[in-house]
């Protein structure tokens, strides 16, 4: 039996990636009963034994240490529900549709770890992203291209098979995916490489030190956007069109979207997704792109996040922000911020998610709904020991996962 941490969402409605549909911080409450976190224990059947209650939302949790991973990495993740900053009568009560999944030892293989981010959208976006968390590994195993003895072999085809199979299976479930779907960004790590597959616009970058002493971002993905030439040509070939929701809005027409020709739907603001069966019929298919990057001695961490982060952070900016935060607030023993049980610091994932949502409020003058924001950070190459005053701590955490998906503002 192998275990992982996956997070679900609350039960209301929203999603920012379809036309006509709109897109905090750590709780200060001292009552643990007011805050809940979900830990999904996955198995090879794809079913989820969800445990709710017990540890509070926002609690730091260390994964069991008997998984046998030989990778020198440290993991953290944070899901923060979006919110409507308008407290007036028209305030939108939105649900969180983001999800993520982290395996320190993929299928108990000590040489591979796996990180996924899913950003749901549409009326059933939460259900779609949660279903992906509970079924992604099963779908990969079911692929004829999957090799459990060498998981990175044929991984591009495995991701493709799993993504198409997911859309096909969800079409038979008791919730509609005609106008609902999710992004998916899959990151598999070995001791020397990062293998990344993605569908949509949830992004992954690697933070790399430069010769000048700073850091830069190495892009692991490129957003699937309808305005890109090849994407647009495929959509047009399949009977779709790419246009703005309101082309008469000169100042801010919003993003380009996918529509059926001469029709007001689906209005998808990306050129690929899982689900969104109407958009798939128009060429906005669930085929992932794939990239493999070698890990160098200059690579410090990987950031995988939903577009709640990337709408207000450029790649290099996010890398620098995380690097500055981690180097400034690292623990006394050299651990990343928040990775000791006694620490009062937010983890880097929590801190940058909070910063992103604050930027949404200030940048858009509280006039738009703040998007859900999910951030996963993987520290590479025994980073916690680099330049640290001590490497003797036995209490540092190898994984911290914080679920604020149910918190309301």
mmCIF file of C-alpha atoms in Angstrom:
data_model
loop_
_atom_site.group_PDB
_atom_site.id
_atom_site.type_symbol
_atom_site.label_atom_id
_atom_site.label_comp_id
_atom_site.label_asym_id
_atom_site.label_seq_id
_atom_site.Cartn_x
_atom_site.Cartn_y
_atom_site.Cartn_z
ATOM 1 C CA UNK A 1 0.000 0.000 0.000
ATOM 2 C CA UNK A 2 1.395 3.347 -0.947
ATOM 3 C CA UNK A 3 0.103 6.661 0.300
ATOM 4 C CA UNK A 4 0.085 10.239 -0.829
ATOM 5 C CA UNK A 5 -1.335 13.573 0.134
ATOM 6 C CA UNK A 6 -4.085 14.951 -2.077
ATOM 7 C CA UNK A 7 -6.472 17.759 -1.355
ATOM 8 C CA UNK A 8 -10.122 18.271 -2.214
ATOM 9 C CA UNK A 9 -12.361 21.320 -2.241
ATOM 10 C CA UNK A 10 -15.594 22.632 -0.830
ATOM 11 C CA UNK A 11 -19.037 22.269 -2.381
ATOM 12 C CA UNK A 12 -20.138 25.476 -4.024
ATOM 13 C CA UNK A 13 -19.765 26.631 -7.612
ATOM 14 C CA UNK A 14 -17.440 28.663 -9.752
ATOM 15 C CA UNK A 15 -14.577 28.610 -12.241
ATOM 16 C CA UNK A 16 -12.732 31.357 -14.069
ATOM 17 C CA UNK A 17 -11.776 29.648 -17.302
ATOM 18 C CA UNK A 18 -15.172 29.593 -18.969
ATOM 19 C CA UNK A 19 -16.984 32.715 -20.127
ATOM 20 C CA UNK A 20 -19.702 33.901 -17.815
ATOM 21 C CA UNK A 21 -18.108 32.357 -14.731
ATOM 22 C CA UNK A 22 -15.796 34.057 -12.255
ATOM 23 C CA UNK A 23 -12.729 32.605 -11.331
ATOM 24 C CA UNK A 24 -6.960 33.240 2.232
ATOM 25 C CA UNK A 25 -4.444 33.512 4.370
ATOM 26 C CA UNK A 26 -3.740 31.211 7.280
ATOM 27 C CA UNK A 27 -6.633 31.058 9.702
ATOM 28 C CA UNK A 28 -6.160 33.044 12.880
ATOM 29 C CA UNK A 29 -8.738 30.955 14.744
ATOM 30 C CA UNK A 30 -7.399 28.989 17.697
ATOM 31 C CA UNK A 31 -10.203 26.430 17.485
ATOM 32 C CA UNK A 32 -9.067 23.363 15.599
ATOM 33 C CA UNK A 33 -12.674 22.257 15.115
ATOM 34 C CA UNK A 34 -13.275 25.280 12.892
ATOM 35 C CA UNK A 35 -10.574 24.233 10.453
ATOM 36 C CA UNK A 36 -10.332 20.949 8.577
ATOM 37 C CA UNK A 37 -7.849 19.429 6.194
ATOM 38 C CA UNK A 38 -8.380 16.490 3.875
ATOM 39 C CA UNK A 39 -5.781 13.789 3.445
ATOM 40 C CA UNK A 40 -6.627 11.398 0.628
ATOM 41 C CA UNK A 41 -5.057 7.958 0.925
ATOM 42 C CA UNK A 42 -4.928 6.595 -2.583
ATOM 43 C CA UNK A 43 -4.622 2.994 -3.660
ATOM 44 C CA UNK A 44 -4.077 1.212 -6.926
ATOM 45 C CA UNK A 45 -7.801 0.886 -7.551
ATOM 46 C CA UNK A 46 -8.048 4.655 -7.746
ATOM 47 C CA UNK A 47 -10.473 4.825 -4.824
ATOM 48 C CA UNK A 48 -9.927 7.390 -2.112
ATOM 49 C CA UNK A 49 -10.171 6.798 1.624
ATOM 50 C CA UNK A 50 -10.644 10.438 2.579
ATOM 51 C CA UNK A 51 -10.020 11.279 6.200
ATOM 52 C CA UNK A 52 -11.612 14.511 7.352
ATOM 53 C CA UNK A 53 -11.382 16.092 10.763
ATOM 54 C CA UNK A 54 -8.574 15.584 13.241
ATOM 55 C CA UNK A 55 -5.691 17.762 12.082
ATOM 56 C CA UNK A 56 -6.861 21.313 11.379
ATOM 57 C CA UNK A 57 -6.725 23.116 8.076
ATOM 58 C CA UNK A 58 -3.413 24.911 8.065
ATOM 59 C CA UNK A 59 -1.722 22.285 10.241
ATOM 60 C CA UNK A 60 1.735 21.157 9.248
ATOM 61 C CA UNK A 61 2.042 17.440 8.707
ATOM 62 C CA UNK A 62 5.009 15.175 8.126
ATOM 63 C CA UNK A 63 4.542 12.163 5.888
ATOM 64 C CA UNK A 64 5.498 8.784 7.272
ATOM 65 C CA UNK A 65 9.230 8.258 7.089
ATOM 66 C CA UNK A 66 9.094 4.552 6.082
ATOM 67 C CA UNK A 67 8.475 5.129 2.384
ATOM 68 C CA UNK A 68 12.090 4.468 1.519
ATOM 69 C CA UNK A 69 12.630 7.377 -0.862
ATOM 70 C CA UNK A 70 16.286 7.864 -1.680
ATOM 71 C CA UNK A 71 15.697 11.241 -3.316
ATOM 72 C CA UNK A 72 17.158 14.144 -1.337
ATOM 73 C CA UNK A 73 14.148 16.385 -1.893
ATOM 74 C CA UNK A 74 11.845 18.274 0.460
ATOM 75 C CA UNK A 75 8.236 19.009 -0.484
ATOM 76 C CA UNK A 76 5.558 21.500 0.475
ATOM 77 C CA UNK A 77 2.200 22.498 -0.917
ATOM 78 C CA UNK A 78 -0.586 24.951 -0.197
ATOM 79 C CA UNK A 79 -4.107 25.312 -1.571
ATOM 80 C CA UNK A 80 -5.777 28.660 -0.903
ATOM 81 C CA UNK A 81 -9.395 29.214 -1.857
ATOM 82 C CA UNK A 82 -10.156 32.270 -3.942
ATOM 83 C CA UNK A 83 -12.653 34.821 -2.741
ATOM 84 C CA UNK A 84 -14.675 37.847 -3.706
ATOM 85 C CA UNK A 85 -13.127 40.938 -2.079
ATOM 86 C CA UNK A 86 -16.439 42.781 -2.460
ATOM 87 C CA UNK A 87 -18.378 42.519 0.809
ATOM 88 C CA UNK A 88 -21.514 44.049 -0.677
ATOM 89 C CA UNK A 89 -24.852 42.463 -1.481
ATOM 90 C CA UNK A 90 -23.498 41.113 -4.775
ATOM 91 C CA UNK A 91 -20.647 39.209 -3.114
ATOM 92 C CA UNK A 92 -19.986 35.894 -4.900
ATOM 93 C CA UNK A 93 -19.741 32.799 -2.718
ATOM 94 C CA UNK A 94 -17.302 30.732 -4.771
ATOM 95 C CA UNK A 95 -15.879 27.277 -4.249
ATOM 96 C CA UNK A 96 -12.255 26.241 -4.481
ATOM 97 C CA UNK A 97 -11.667 24.081 -7.541
ATOM 98 C CA UNK A 98 -7.898 23.602 -7.248
ATOM 99 C CA UNK A 99 -6.299 20.317 -6.244
ATOM 100 C CA UNK A 100 -2.817 18.887 -5.917
ATOM 101 C CA UNK A 101 -1.097 15.597 -5.321
ATOM 102 C CA UNK A 102 2.393 14.711 -4.084
ATOM 103 C CA UNK A 103 4.071 11.306 -3.886
ATOM 104 C CA UNK A 104 7.499 11.269 -2.279
ATOM 105 C CA UNK A 105 7.918 7.668 -3.496
ATOM 106 C CA UNK A 106 5.902 7.050 -6.634
ATOM 107 C CA UNK A 107 4.259 3.603 -6.237
ATOM 108 C CA UNK A 108 6.802 2.904 -3.481
ATOM 109 C CA UNK A 109 9.646 3.351 -5.967
ATOM 110 C CA UNK A 110 12.350 5.147 -3.963
ATOM 111 C CA UNK A 111 13.903 6.654 -7.108
ATOM 112 C CA UNK A 112 10.872 8.577 -8.380
ATOM 113 C CA UNK A 113 8.624 11.239 -6.897
ATOM 114 C CA UNK A 114 5.522 12.770 -8.443
ATOM 115 C CA UNK A 115 3.836 16.172 -8.115
ATOM 116 C CA UNK A 116 0.575 17.204 -9.803
ATOM 117 C CA UNK A 117 -1.531 20.370 -9.846
ATOM 118 C CA UNK A 118 -5.099 20.451 -11.157
ATOM 119 C CA UNK A 119 -7.088 23.678 -11.643
ATOM 120 C CA UNK A 120 -10.761 22.904 -12.245
ATOM 121 C CA UNK A 121 -13.197 25.229 -13.989
ATOM 122 C CA UNK A 122 -16.849 25.281 -14.944
ATOM 123 C CA UNK A 123 -19.854 24.230 -12.890
ATOM 124 C CA UNK A 124 -18.327 20.861 -11.988
ATOM 125 C CA UNK A 125 -14.698 21.912 -11.951
ATOM 126 C CA UNK A 126 -14.205 20.871 -8.338
ATOM 127 C CA UNK A 127 -15.526 17.389 -9.078
ATOM 128 C CA UNK A 128 -13.286 17.065 -12.119
ATOM 129 C CA UNK A 129 -10.086 18.087 -10.312
ATOM 130 C CA UNK A 130 -10.914 15.882 -7.314
ATOM 131 C CA UNK A 131 -11.593 12.923 -9.617
ATOM 132 C CA UNK A 132 -8.197 13.477 -11.221
ATOM 133 C CA UNK A 133 -6.468 13.388 -7.830
ATOM 134 C CA UNK A 134 -8.188 10.102 -7.017
ATOM 135 C CA UNK A 135 -7.624 8.439 -10.395
ATOM 136 C CA UNK A 136 -4.508 9.821 -12.078
ATOM 137 C CA UNK A 137 -2.129 7.117 -10.842
ATOM 138 C CA UNK A 138 -4.546 4.333 -11.772
ATOM 139 C CA UNK A 139 -4.880 5.776 -15.265
ATOM 140 C CA UNK A 140 -1.112 5.914 -15.679
ATOM 141 C CA UNK A 141 -0.779 2.300 -14.550
ATOM 142 C CA UNK A 142 -3.469 1.267 -17.029
ATOM 143 C CA UNK A 143 -1.505 2.685 -19.955
ATOM 144 C CA UNK A 144 0.188 0.082 -22.141
ATOM 145 C CA UNK A 145 3.177 2.438 -22.234
ATOM 146 C CA UNK A 146 3.661 2.524 -18.461
ATOM 147 C CA UNK A 147 6.727 0.654 -17.217
ATOM 148 C CA UNK A 148 6.732 0.258 -13.412
ATOM 149 C CA UNK A 149 10.380 -0.828 -13.497
ATOM 150 C CA UNK A 150 11.417 2.318 -15.376
ATOM 151 C CA UNK A 151 8.716 4.911 -14.937
ATOM 152 C CA UNK A 152 10.342 7.603 -17.032
ATOM 153 C CA UNK A 153 10.494 5.299 -20.047
ATOM 154 C CA UNK A 154 7.670 6.210 -22.440
ATOM 155 C CA UNK A 155 6.436 8.732 -19.879
ATOM 156 C CA UNK A 156 5.300 11.144 -22.589
ATOM 157 C CA UNK A 157 2.989 8.480 -24.002
ATOM 158 C CA UNK A 158 1.872 7.439 -20.515
ATOM 159 C CA UNK A 159 0.785 11.001 -19.710
ATOM 160 C CA UNK A 160 -1.036 11.171 -23.036
ATOM 161 C CA UNK A 161 -2.851 7.874 -22.511
ATOM 162 C CA UNK A 162 -3.878 8.843 -18.971
ATOM 163 C CA UNK A 163 -5.171 12.274 -20.002
ATOM 164 C CA UNK A 164 -7.330 10.971 -22.864
ATOM 165 C CA UNK A 165 -8.564 8.074 -20.717
ATOM 166 C CA UNK A 166 -9.521 10.500 -17.960
ATOM 167 C CA UNK A 167 -11.700 12.529 -20.282
ATOM 168 C CA UNK A 168 -13.336 9.388 -21.683
ATOM 169 C CA UNK A 169 -14.079 7.941 -18.234
ATOM 170 C CA UNK A 170 -15.453 11.198 -16.836
ATOM 171 C CA UNK A 171 -17.914 11.386 -19.731
ATOM 172 C CA UNK A 172 -19.623 8.342 -18.212
ATOM 173 C CA UNK A 173 -19.866 9.668 -14.651
ATOM 174 C CA UNK A 174 -22.827 11.244 -12.889
ATOM 175 C CA UNK A 175 -21.584 14.809 -13.316
ATOM 176 C CA UNK A 176 -21.493 16.657 -16.610
ATOM 177 C CA UNK A 177 -18.176 17.548 -18.217
ATOM 178 C CA UNK A 178 -19.547 19.134 -21.360
ATOM 179 C CA UNK A 179 -18.580 22.579 -20.034
ATOM 180 C CA UNK A 180 -16.422 21.618 -17.042
ATOM 181 C CA UNK A 181 -12.823 20.470 -16.915
ATOM 182 C CA UNK A 182 -9.400 20.937 -15.405
ATOM 183 C CA UNK A 183 -5.827 21.771 -16.217
ATOM 184 C CA UNK A 184 -3.202 19.182 -15.329
ATOM 185 C CA UNK A 185 0.499 19.606 -14.757
ATOM 186 C CA UNK A 186 2.426 16.425 -13.988
ATOM 187 C CA UNK A 187 6.002 16.530 -12.703
ATOM 188 C CA UNK A 188 8.023 13.357 -12.150
ATOM 189 C CA UNK A 189 11.445 13.739 -10.533
ATOM 190 C CA UNK A 190 14.452 11.469 -10.391
ATOM 191 C CA UNK A 191 17.816 12.268 -8.842
ATOM 192 C CA UNK A 192 18.981 13.861 -12.094
ATOM 193 C CA UNK A 193 15.954 14.874 -14.194
ATOM 194 C CA UNK A 194 12.580 16.577 -14.143
ATOM 195 C CA UNK A 195 9.977 15.115 -16.499
ATOM 196 C CA UNK A 196 6.999 17.394 -17.030
ATOM 197 C CA UNK A 197 3.717 16.916 -18.868
ATOM 198 C CA UNK A 198 0.970 19.499 -18.955
ATOM 199 C CA UNK A 199 -2.486 20.306 -20.268
ATOM 200 C CA UNK A 200 -3.662 23.914 -19.987
ATOM 201 C CA UNK A 201 -2.058 26.775 -18.094
ATOM 202 C CA UNK A 202 -0.986 25.484 -14.683
ATOM 203 C CA UNK A 203 2.719 26.142 -14.823
ATOM 204 C CA UNK A 204 5.982 24.647 -13.530
ATOM 205 C CA UNK A 205 9.364 26.373 -13.340
ATOM 206 C CA UNK A 206 12.776 25.522 -11.921
ATOM 207 C CA UNK A 207 14.727 28.097 -9.931
ATOM 208 C CA UNK A 208 18.369 28.139 -11.046
ATOM 209 C CA UNK A 209 21.263 30.125 -9.585
ATOM 210 C CA UNK A 210 23.171 32.374 -11.990
ATOM 211 C CA UNK A 211 26.852 33.252 -12.136
ATOM 212 C CA UNK A 212 26.060 36.742 -10.896
ATOM 213 C CA UNK A 213 24.698 35.333 -7.644
ATOM 214 C CA UNK A 214 21.040 35.768 -8.471
ATOM 215 C CA UNK A 215 18.451 33.278 -9.691
ATOM 216 C CA UNK A 216 16.461 32.799 -12.871
ATOM 217 C CA UNK A 217 13.526 30.651 -13.877
ATOM 218 C CA UNK A 218 13.866 27.693 -16.205
ATOM 219 C CA UNK A 219 10.426 27.160 -17.745
ATOM 220 C CA UNK A 220 9.301 23.539 -17.616
ATOM 221 C CA UNK A 221 6.015 24.222 -19.429
ATOM 222 C CA UNK A 222 4.505 26.687 -21.885
ATOM 223 C CA UNK A 223 0.856 27.659 -21.401
ATOM 224 C CA UNK A 224 -1.632 26.224 -23.861
ATOM 225 C CA UNK A 225 -3.340 29.409 -25.070
ATOM 226 C CA UNK A 226 -5.862 29.806 -27.926
ATOM 227 C CA UNK A 227 -3.880 32.691 -29.430
ATOM 228 C CA UNK A 228 -0.828 30.542 -30.187
ATOM 229 C CA UNK A 229 -0.660 29.930 -33.936
ATOM 230 C CA UNK A 230 -0.596 26.114 -33.959
ATOM 231 C CA UNK A 231 -3.280 25.925 -31.304
ATOM 232 C CA UNK A 232 -5.490 28.348 -33.198
ATOM 233 C CA UNK A 233 -5.063 26.466 -36.483
ATOM 234 C CA UNK A 234 -6.056 23.159 -34.876
ATOM 235 C CA UNK A 235 -9.156 24.743 -33.331
ATOM 236 C CA UNK A 236 -10.218 26.358 -36.602
ATOM 237 C CA UNK A 237 -9.692 23.071 -38.445
ATOM 238 C CA UNK A 238 -12.133 21.415 -36.050
ATOM 239 C CA UNK A 239 -14.895 23.964 -36.466
ATOM 240 C CA UNK A 240 -14.018 26.296 -33.630
ATOM 241 C CA UNK A 241 -13.001 29.921 -33.557
ATOM 242 C CA UNK A 242 -10.753 31.961 -31.310
ATOM 243 C CA UNK A 243 -12.011 35.365 -30.239
ATOM 244 C CA UNK A 244 -12.588 37.627 -27.273
ATOM 245 C CA UNK A 245 -15.689 37.293 -25.153
ATOM 246 C CA UNK A 246 -16.424 40.983 -25.661
ATOM 247 C CA UNK A 247 -14.444 42.301 -28.658
ATOM 248 C CA UNK A 248 -16.064 45.708 -28.262
ATOM 249 C CA UNK A 249 -14.337 46.173 -24.914
ATOM 250 C CA UNK A 250 -11.319 48.060 -26.238
ATOM 251 C CA UNK A 251 -9.502 48.715 -22.972
ATOM 252 C CA UNK A 252 -9.618 45.171 -21.574
ATOM 253 C CA UNK A 253 -11.278 42.539 -23.769
ATOM 254 C CA UNK A 254 -9.945 39.770 -21.540
ATOM 255 C CA UNK A 255 -8.221 36.599 -22.779
ATOM 256 C CA UNK A 256 -8.782 34.960 -26.130
ATOM 257 C CA UNK A 257 -11.223 32.068 -25.842
ATOM 258 C CA UNK A 258 -12.376 29.004 -27.752
ATOM 259 C CA UNK A 259 -15.909 29.144 -29.159
ATOM 260 C CA UNK A 260 -17.964 27.072 -31.541
ATOM 261 C CA UNK A 261 -18.260 29.021 -34.764
ATOM 262 C CA UNK A 262 -21.063 31.610 -34.529
ATOM 263 C CA UNK A 263 -21.949 30.392 -31.052
ATOM 264 C CA UNK A 264 -21.455 31.788 -27.526
ATOM 265 C CA UNK A 265 -20.006 28.641 -25.979
ATOM 266 C CA UNK A 266 -17.866 27.110 -24.599
ATOM 267 C CA UNK A 267 -15.671 30.215 -24.113
ATOM 268 C CA UNK A 268 -12.691 28.261 -22.811
ATOM 269 C CA UNK A 269 -9.699 30.500 -22.046
ATOM 270 C CA UNK A 270 -7.119 27.815 -22.855
ATOM 271 C CA UNK A 271 -6.527 25.651 -25.889
ATOM 272 C CA UNK A 272 -6.254 22.309 -24.064
ATOM 273 C CA UNK A 273 -7.911 20.836 -20.992
ATOM 274 C CA UNK A 274 -9.151 17.561 -19.537
ATOM 275 C CA UNK A 275 -12.936 17.409 -19.623
ATOM 276 C CA UNK A 276 -14.649 20.261 -21.499
ATOM 277 C CA UNK A 277 -16.036 17.815 -24.048
ATOM 278 C CA UNK A 278 -17.598 20.559 -26.174
ATOM 279 C CA UNK A 279 -14.207 22.284 -26.406
ATOM 280 C CA UNK A 280 -12.546 18.933 -27.215
ATOM 281 C CA UNK A 281 -14.865 18.530 -30.197
ATOM 282 C CA UNK A 282 -13.573 21.913 -31.379
ATOM 283 C CA UNK A 283 -9.908 20.951 -31.155
ATOM 284 C CA UNK A 284 -9.176 22.004 -27.559
ATOM 285 C CA UNK A 285 -8.117 18.461 -26.734
ATOM 286 C CA UNK A 286 -6.558 16.875 -23.622
ATOM 287 C CA UNK A 287 -3.243 15.978 -25.262
ATOM 288 C CA UNK A 288 -0.372 16.962 -22.944
ATOM 289 C CA UNK A 289 2.857 18.550 -24.045
ATOM 290 C CA UNK A 290 6.040 17.124 -22.567
ATOM 291 C CA UNK A 291 9.474 18.356 -21.571
ATOM 292 C CA UNK A 292 12.489 16.786 -19.868
ATOM 293 C CA UNK A 293 15.106 18.935 -18.112
ATOM 294 C CA UNK A 294 18.319 17.783 -16.482
ATOM 295 C CA UNK A 295 18.880 18.915 -12.895
ATOM 296 C CA UNK A 296 22.174 20.756 -12.452
ATOM 297 C CA UNK A 297 24.132 21.716 -9.354
ATOM 298 C CA UNK A 298 22.770 25.247 -9.771
ATOM 299 C CA UNK A 299 19.114 24.192 -9.549
ATOM 300 C CA UNK A 300 17.569 24.956 -6.178
ATOM 301 C CA UNK A 301 13.842 24.314 -6.310
ATOM 302 C CA UNK A 302 10.845 23.557 -8.529
ATOM 303 C CA UNK A 303 7.600 25.538 -8.335
ATOM 304 C CA UNK A 304 4.382 23.968 -9.652
ATOM 305 C CA UNK A 305 1.316 26.178 -9.388
ATOM 306 C CA UNK A 306 -2.113 27.019 -10.755
ATOM 307 C CA UNK A 307 -2.705 30.264 -12.613
ATOM 308 C CA UNK A 308 -3.814 31.963 -9.410
ATOM 309 C CA UNK A 309 -0.068 32.481 -8.998
ATOM 310 C CA UNK A 310 0.958 32.994 -12.617
ATOM 311 C CA UNK A 311 -1.649 35.664 -13.355
ATOM 312 C CA UNK A 312 0.213 37.993 -10.989
ATOM 313 C CA UNK A 313 3.779 36.602 -11.092
ATOM 314 C CA UNK A 314 6.123 36.208 -14.042
ATOM 315 C CA UNK A 315 8.353 33.113 -14.000
ATOM 316 C CA UNK A 316 11.557 34.915 -13.037
ATOM 317 C CA UNK A 317 9.725 37.030 -10.496
ATOM 318 C CA UNK A 318 8.262 33.981 -8.746
ATOM 319 C CA UNK A 319 11.649 32.257 -8.672
ATOM 320 C CA UNK A 320 13.337 35.313 -7.176
ATOM 321 C CA UNK A 321 10.527 35.854 -4.670
ATOM 322 C CA UNK A 322 10.753 32.258 -3.429
ATOM 323 C CA UNK A 323 14.540 32.294 -3.304
ATOM 324 C CA UNK A 324 14.614 35.560 -1.370
ATOM 325 C CA UNK A 325 11.971 34.327 1.072
ATOM 326 C CA UNK A 326 13.652 30.997 1.704
ATOM 327 C CA UNK A 327 17.158 32.385 2.147
ATOM 328 C CA UNK A 328 15.916 35.173 4.403
ATOM 329 C CA UNK A 329 13.667 33.089 6.672
ATOM 330 C CA UNK A 330 15.292 29.656 6.718
ATOM 331 C CA UNK A 331 15.288 27.900 10.070
ATOM 332 C CA UNK A 332 18.220 27.962 12.497
ATOM 333 C CA UNK A 333 19.345 24.475 11.420
ATOM 334 C CA UNK A 334 19.261 25.378 7.726
ATOM 335 C CA UNK A 335 15.825 23.943 6.964
ATOM 336 C CA UNK A 336 13.410 25.850 4.711
ATOM 337 C CA UNK A 337 10.991 28.182 6.511
ATOM 338 C CA UNK A 338 8.273 26.387 8.413
ATOM 339 C CA UNK A 339 9.959 22.977 8.322
ATOM 340 C CA UNK A 340 10.602 22.622 12.046
ATOM 341 C CA UNK A 341 7.718 21.712 14.383
ATOM 342 C CA UNK A 342 8.401 24.773 16.526
ATOM 343 C CA UNK A 343 8.522 27.185 13.578
ATOM 344 C CA UNK A 344 6.134 30.139 13.416
ATOM 345 C CA UNK A 345 7.025 30.866 9.793
ATOM 346 C CA UNK A 346 4.827 30.188 6.815
ATOM 347 C CA UNK A 347 6.307 27.786 4.329
ATOM 348 C CA UNK A 348 7.395 29.300 1.043
ATOM 349 C CA UNK A 349 4.356 27.758 -0.706
ATOM 350 C CA UNK A 350 2.001 29.363 1.815
ATOM 351 C CA UNK A 351 3.783 32.704 1.741
ATOM 352 C CA UNK A 352 3.837 33.165 -2.031
ATOM 353 C CA UNK A 353 0.213 31.988 -2.338
ATOM 354 C CA UNK A 354 -0.767 34.640 0.199
ATOM 355 C CA UNK A 355 1.273 37.262 -1.656
ATOM 356 C CA UNK A 356 -0.366 36.310 -4.951
ATOM 357 C CA UNK A 357 -3.874 36.739 -3.581
ATOM 358 C CA UNK A 358 -2.975 40.101 -2.081
ATOM 359 C CA UNK A 359 -1.724 41.151 -5.519
ATOM 360 C CA UNK A 360 -5.039 40.113 -7.070
ATOM 361 C CA UNK A 361 -6.855 42.479 -4.715
ATOM 362 C CA UNK A 362 -4.544 45.448 -5.255
ATOM 363 C CA UNK A 363 -3.899 44.975 -8.976
ATOM 364 C CA UNK A 364 -7.560 44.709 -9.877
ATOM 365 C CA UNK A 365 -8.807 47.210 -7.266
ATOM 366 C CA UNK A 366 -11.027 44.565 -5.648
ATOM 367 C CA UNK A 367 -13.144 44.484 -8.802
ATOM 368 C CA UNK A 368 -12.598 40.835 -9.731
ATOM 369 C CA UNK A 369 -12.920 37.569 -7.838
ATOM 370 C CA UNK A 370 -9.523 36.437 -6.523
ATOM 371 C CA UNK A 371 -8.611 33.116 -8.106
ATOM 372 C CA UNK A 372 -7.882 29.910 -6.215
ATOM 373 C CA UNK A 373 -4.139 29.572 -5.778
ATOM 374 C CA UNK A 374 -2.258 26.314 -5.399
ATOM 375 C CA UNK A 375 1.522 26.182 -5.038
ATOM 376 C CA UNK A 376 3.808 23.158 -4.676
ATOM 377 C CA UNK A 377 7.514 23.666 -3.968
ATOM 378 C CA UNK A 378 10.173 20.960 -4.241
ATOM 379 C CA UNK A 379 13.604 21.723 -2.775
ATOM 380 C CA UNK A 380 16.327 19.978 -4.769
ATOM 381 C CA UNK A 381 19.729 18.436 -4.063
ATOM 382 C CA UNK A 382 19.704 18.432 -0.260
ATOM 383 C CA UNK A 383 19.088 22.163 -0.350
ATOM 384 C CA UNK A 384 18.254 22.249 3.347
ATOM 385 C CA UNK A 385 21.881 21.461 4.176
ATOM 386 C CA UNK A 386 23.495 23.990 1.861
ATOM 387 C CA UNK A 387 25.192 26.741 3.836
ATOM 388 C CA UNK A 388 23.183 25.785 6.899
ATOM 389 C CA UNK A 389 24.701 26.134 10.373
ATOM 390 C CA UNK A 390 23.842 22.529 11.245
ATOM 391 C CA UNK A 391 22.696 19.344 9.601
ATOM 392 C CA UNK A 392 21.945 17.510 12.829
ATOM 393 C CA UNK A 393 18.220 18.215 13.151
ATOM 394 C CA UNK A 394 16.094 15.056 13.251
ATOM 395 C CA UNK A 395 12.840 16.997 13.519
ATOM 396 C CA UNK A 396 12.759 18.744 10.175
ATOM 397 C CA UNK A 397 9.825 17.780 8.006
ATOM 398 C CA UNK A 398 10.222 16.212 4.581
ATOM 399 C CA UNK A 399 6.697 17.247 3.534
ATOM 400 C CA UNK A 400 4.298 19.966 4.637
ATOM 401 C CA UNK A 401 0.850 20.200 3.094
ATOM 402 C CA UNK A 402 -1.617 22.966 3.941
ATOM 403 C CA UNK A 403 -5.234 22.925 2.755
ATOM 404 C CA UNK A 404 -7.117 26.214 2.917
ATOM 405 C CA UNK A 405 -9.571 25.204 0.215
ATOM 406 C CA UNK A 406 -12.545 25.411 2.567
ATOM 407 C CA UNK A 407 -11.645 28.691 4.281
ATOM 408 C CA UNK A 408 -13.992 31.556 3.460
ATOM 409 C CA UNK A 409 -13.199 35.261 3.494
#
